[in-house]
mmCIF file of C-alpha atoms in Angstrom:
data_model
loop_
_atom_site.group_PDB
_atom_site.id
_atom_site.type_symbol
_atom_site.label_atom_id
_atom_site.label_comp_id
_atom_site.label_asym_id
_atom_site.label_seq_id
_atom_site.Cartn_x
_atom_site.Cartn_y
_atom_site.Cartn_z
ATOM 1 C CA MET V 11 -56.633 27.476 -11.158
ATOM 2 C CA ARG V 12 -55.319 28.225 -14.688
ATOM 3 C CA GLN V 13 -51.952 29.252 -13.174
ATOM 4 C CA ALA V 14 -51.756 25.884 -11.431
ATOM 5 C CA LEU V 15 -52.557 24.031 -14.663
ATOM 6 C CA LEU V 16 -49.845 26.001 -16.360
ATOM 7 C CA GLY V 17 -47.419 25.016 -13.673
ATOM 8 C CA PHE V 18 -48.346 21.350 -14.143
ATOM 9 C CA ALA V 19 -47.708 21.597 -17.847
ATOM 10 C CA LEU V 20 -44.336 23.323 -17.356
ATOM 11 C CA VAL V 21 -43.076 20.605 -15.003
ATOM 12 C CA ALA V 22 -44.236 17.951 -17.555
ATOM 13 C CA GLY V 23 -42.575 20.106 -20.292
ATOM 14 C CA LEU V 24 -45.576 19.523 -22.503
ATOM 15 C CA ALA V 25 -47.294 22.865 -23.073
ATOM 16 C CA SER V 26 -47.015 26.572 -22.796
ATOM 17 C CA THR V 27 -50.553 27.649 -22.184
ATOM 18 C CA PRO V 28 -53.337 26.630 -19.726
ATOM 19 C CA ALA V 29 -55.566 25.639 -22.545
ATOM 20 C CA ALA V 30 -52.908 23.458 -24.149
ATOM 21 C CA ALA V 31 -52.066 22.042 -20.794
ATOM 22 C CA ALA V 32 -55.700 20.846 -20.300
ATOM 23 C CA GLU V 33 -55.642 19.309 -23.715
ATOM 24 C CA ILE V 34 -52.225 17.642 -23.578
ATOM 25 C CA TYR V 35 -51.374 17.102 -19.957
ATOM 26 C CA ALA V 36 -53.198 14.611 -17.633
ATOM 27 C CA SER V 37 -53.857 11.717 -19.900
ATOM 28 C CA HIS V 38 -53.820 9.500 -16.857
ATOM 29 C CA PRO V 39 -54.065 9.922 -12.980
ATOM 30 C CA ILE V 40 -51.734 12.238 -11.056
ATOM 31 C CA THR V 41 -50.123 11.457 -7.761
ATOM 32 C CA ILE V 42 -49.250 14.032 -5.217
ATOM 33 C CA VAL V 43 -46.922 12.698 -2.491
ATOM 34 C CA MET V 44 -46.713 14.457 0.894
ATOM 35 C CA GLY V 45 -44.264 13.967 3.575
ATOM 36 C CA MET V 46 -46.908 14.901 6.207
ATOM 37 C CA SER V 47 -49.510 12.904 7.876
ATOM 38 C CA ALA V 48 -53.244 12.786 6.721
ATOM 39 C CA GLY V 49 -55.546 15.096 8.547
ATOM 40 C CA GLY V 50 -53.287 18.011 9.088
ATOM 41 C CA ILE V 51 -53.717 21.447 7.606
ATOM 42 C CA ALA V 52 -51.249 20.758 4.737
ATOM 43 C CA ASP V 53 -52.963 17.568 3.944
ATOM 44 C CA VAL V 54 -56.467 19.124 4.020
ATOM 45 C CA THR V 55 -55.502 21.990 1.890
ATOM 46 C CA THR V 56 -53.741 19.833 -0.650
ATOM 47 C CA ARG V 57 -56.767 17.627 -0.968
ATOM 48 C CA LEU V 58 -58.981 20.597 -1.569
ATOM 49 C CA TYR V 59 -56.568 21.897 -4.278
ATOM 50 C CA ALA V 60 -56.262 18.498 -5.759
ATOM 51 C CA ASN V 61 -60.079 18.157 -5.945
ATOM 52 C CA ALA V 62 -60.413 21.437 -7.815
ATOM 53 C CA VAL V 63 -57.559 20.539 -10.335
ATOM 54 C CA SER V 64 -58.858 16.994 -10.816
ATOM 55 C CA LYS V 65 -62.330 18.495 -11.906
ATOM 56 C CA GLU V 66 -60.534 20.947 -14.289
ATOM 57 C CA LEU V 67 -58.338 18.233 -15.892
ATOM 58 C CA GLY V 68 -60.846 15.355 -15.805
ATOM 59 C CA GLN V 69 -58.302 13.131 -14.190
ATOM 60 C CA PRO V 70 -58.162 11.704 -10.667
ATOM 61 C CA ILE V 71 -55.489 13.067 -8.354
ATOM 62 C CA ARG V 72 -54.346 10.694 -5.726
ATOM 63 C CA ILE V 73 -52.798 11.875 -2.450
ATOM 64 C CA ASP V 74 -50.010 9.678 -1.058
ATOM 65 C CA ASN V 75 -49.089 10.541 2.605
ATOM 66 C CA LYS V 76 -45.535 9.352 3.483
ATOM 67 C CA PRO V 77 -45.130 11.011 6.925
ATOM 68 C CA THR V 78 -41.815 9.384 7.829
ATOM 69 C CA GLU V 79 -38.298 10.613 8.292
ATOM 70 C CA GLY V 80 -39.435 14.289 8.265
ATOM 71 C CA GLY V 81 -40.534 14.037 4.734
ATOM 72 C CA ALA V 82 -37.343 12.401 3.384
ATOM 73 C CA THR V 83 -39.255 9.193 2.215
ATOM 74 C CA ALA V 84 -41.691 11.316 0.250
ATOM 75 C CA ALA V 85 -39.004 13.448 -1.358
ATOM 76 C CA ALA V 86 -36.988 10.449 -2.357
ATOM 77 C CA ALA V 87 -40.071 8.684 -3.744
ATOM 78 C CA VAL V 88 -40.836 11.709 -5.932
ATOM 79 C CA GLN V 89 -37.205 12.221 -7.065
ATOM 80 C CA ASN V 90 -37.008 8.487 -8.023
ATOM 81 C CA ALA V 91 -40.359 8.702 -9.987
ATOM 82 C CA ALA V 92 -40.501 9.122 -13.734
ATOM 83 C CA ALA V 93 -39.887 12.755 -14.614
ATOM 84 C CA ASP V 94 -43.130 13.023 -16.512
ATOM 85 C CA GLY V 95 -45.079 15.557 -14.338
ATOM 86 C CA TYR V 96 -47.526 12.895 -13.010
ATOM 87 C CA THR V 97 -45.921 12.482 -9.569
ATOM 88 C CA LEU V 98 -45.618 15.683 -7.721
ATOM 89 C CA LEU V 99 -44.382 16.537 -4.222
ATOM 90 C CA VAL V 100 -45.937 18.906 -1.670
ATOM 91 C CA ILE V 101 -42.905 20.072 0.486
ATOM 92 C CA SER V 102 -42.394 21.711 3.713
ATOM 93 C CA GLY V 103 -39.281 23.671 4.501
ATOM 94 C CA ALA V 104 -37.978 20.830 6.584
ATOM 95 C CA GLN V 105 -37.511 18.580 3.485
ATOM 96 C CA HIS V 106 -35.426 21.066 1.539
ATOM 97 C CA ALA V 107 -33.788 23.146 4.040
ATOM 98 C CA SER V 108 -33.333 22.014 7.638
ATOM 99 C CA LEU V 109 -33.504 18.289 7.372
ATOM 100 C CA PRO V 110 -30.656 18.043 4.662
ATOM 101 C CA ALA V 111 -28.678 20.362 7.120
ATOM 102 C CA LEU V 112 -29.229 17.903 10.047
ATOM 103 C CA GLN V 113 -28.671 14.611 8.313
ATOM 104 C CA ALA V 114 -27.934 12.850 5.057
ATOM 105 C CA VAL V 115 -31.014 12.479 2.933
ATOM 106 C CA PRO V 116 -31.576 10.073 0.079
ATOM 107 C CA TYR V 117 -32.444 12.797 -2.432
ATOM 108 C CA GLN V 118 -30.992 16.009 -3.862
ATOM 109 C CA PRO V 119 -32.847 18.808 -2.021
ATOM 110 C CA VAL V 120 -32.229 21.533 -4.494
ATOM 111 C CA SER V 121 -31.059 20.182 -7.879
ATOM 112 C CA GLY V 122 -33.429 17.276 -7.847
ATOM 113 C CA PHE V 123 -36.678 19.195 -8.013
ATOM 114 C CA ALA V 124 -38.299 21.953 -10.078
ATOM 115 C CA PRO V 125 -40.751 24.247 -8.356
ATOM 116 C CA VAL V 126 -44.261 24.470 -9.826
ATOM 117 C CA THR V 127 -46.417 26.669 -7.685
ATOM 118 C CA THR V 128 -47.019 27.836 -4.082
ATOM 119 C CA LEU V 129 -50.083 25.969 -2.900
ATOM 120 C CA PHE V 130 -50.390 27.711 0.568
ATOM 121 C CA THR V 131 -48.443 29.345 3.273
ATOM 122 C CA MET V 132 -48.774 28.386 6.886
ATOM 123 C CA VAL V 133 -48.419 30.272 10.035
ATOM 124 C CA ASN V 134 -47.036 29.140 13.390
ATOM 125 C CA PHE V 135 -48.698 30.177 16.652
ATOM 126 C CA LEU V 136 -47.395 30.018 20.062
ATOM 127 C CA ALA V 137 -50.068 29.316 22.678
ATOM 128 C CA VAL V 138 -50.291 28.397 26.254
ATOM 129 C CA PRO V 139 -53.257 27.238 28.388
ATOM 130 C CA ALA V 140 -55.529 30.120 29.458
ATOM 131 C CA GLY V 141 -54.591 29.514 33.089
ATOM 132 C CA SER V 142 -50.757 29.875 32.455
ATOM 133 C CA PRO V 143 -48.874 32.372 34.436
ATOM 134 C CA ALA V 144 -47.101 33.241 31.176
ATOM 135 C CA HIS V 145 -48.946 36.059 29.205
ATOM 136 C CA SER V 146 -45.932 37.033 27.056
ATOM 137 C CA ILE V 147 -42.976 35.470 25.350
ATOM 138 C CA ALA V 148 -40.743 36.964 27.992
ATOM 139 C CA GLU V 149 -42.784 35.538 30.858
ATOM 140 C CA LEU V 150 -42.870 32.057 29.127
ATOM 141 C CA LEU V 151 -39.181 32.158 28.750
ATOM 142 C CA GLU V 152 -38.694 33.104 32.426
ATOM 143 C CA LEU V 153 -41.006 30.278 33.369
ATOM 144 C CA GLY V 154 -38.874 27.838 31.349
ATOM 145 C CA ARG V 155 -35.752 29.065 33.094
ATOM 146 C CA ASN V 156 -37.295 28.548 36.590
ATOM 147 C CA LYS V 157 -39.113 25.250 35.905
ATOM 148 C CA PRO V 158 -37.296 22.122 36.671
ATOM 149 C CA GLY V 159 -36.548 20.455 33.303
ATOM 150 C CA GLY V 160 -37.650 23.577 31.393
ATOM 151 C CA LEU V 161 -40.480 23.802 28.867
ATOM 152 C CA VAL V 162 -41.879 20.996 26.762
ATOM 153 C CA PHE V 163 -43.694 21.405 23.420
ATOM 154 C CA GLY V 164 -45.229 19.326 20.743
ATOM 155 C CA SER V 165 -43.601 19.160 17.393
ATOM 156 C CA SER V 166 -44.460 17.598 14.039
ATOM 157 C CA GLY V 167 -40.969 16.216 13.672
ATOM 158 C CA LEU V 168 -37.258 16.692 13.787
ATOM 159 C CA GLY V 169 -36.309 19.625 11.709
ATOM 160 C CA SER V 170 -39.844 20.857 11.237
ATOM 161 C CA THR V 171 -40.779 24.462 11.327
ATOM 162 C CA SER V 172 -42.308 24.076 14.804
ATOM 163 C CA HIS V 173 -39.162 22.224 16.082
ATOM 164 C CA LEU V 174 -36.646 24.812 14.817
ATOM 165 C CA THR V 175 -38.807 27.766 15.940
ATOM 166 C CA ALA V 176 -39.040 26.625 19.512
ATOM 167 C CA ALA V 177 -35.395 25.526 19.560
ATOM 168 C CA ARG V 178 -34.408 29.038 18.351
ATOM 169 C CA LEU V 179 -36.779 30.660 20.888
ATOM 170 C CA GLY V 180 -35.306 28.638 23.760
ATOM 171 C CA GLN V 181 -31.759 29.366 22.684
ATOM 172 C CA SER V 182 -32.408 33.148 22.351
ATOM 173 C CA GLY V 183 -34.096 33.406 25.676
ATOM 174 C CA ASN V 184 -31.656 30.942 27.501
ATOM 175 C CA SER V 185 -34.597 28.906 28.406
ATOM 176 C CA PRO V 186 -34.600 24.985 28.147
ATOM 177 C CA ILE V 187 -37.183 23.846 25.688
ATOM 178 C CA LYS V 188 -37.703 20.128 25.036
ATOM 179 C CA PRO V 189 -39.444 18.804 21.984
ATOM 180 C CA ILE V 190 -41.901 15.914 21.851
ATOM 181 C CA HIS V 191 -41.969 14.859 18.299
ATOM 182 C CA TYR V 192 -45.219 13.390 16.981
ATOM 183 C CA ALA V 193 -45.855 11.551 13.656
ATOM 184 C CA GLY V 194 -47.479 14.562 12.353
ATOM 185 C CA ALA V 195 -49.154 17.903 12.986
ATOM 186 C CA ALA V 196 -52.660 16.372 12.856
ATOM 187 C CA ARG V 197 -52.140 14.339 16.047
#
């Protein structure tokens, strides 16, 4: 917790110790903007973190979900906010790596932000229904090659980790895999 407070203070450029950060930083509410939908694991984890930091700072922390355009709307909103440390961004790899590689974005993905801390890391799992004839990745890819239209999977959006992972898997296994993009991972 103290490390996170220090990170907040460094972004704000106001203090160099956690104690000083608590005394100087957070004289008004903080907003954390997320390019992901409410209810997903990133949202829930961020809310738990924000609740703990809010109690420590004595200031409310508001979560603002902007799950559109692969997180580009959220990133642009934070980059265009006052550079005072009171509007923060929880990012996914899509917002700062893959999305800018796929299309023009309304923000500077590298030079426009300063990292504060790692809140959490997420792991992707590949799962099939229990009754599936595929019990390994090789069998799944073979199934995709032989199935008319190939495989279909749910994705949290264009350029998301799930989208790019499945696309790479299909490409490496010469198996067609079609994404169905949802508005967020929680759906």
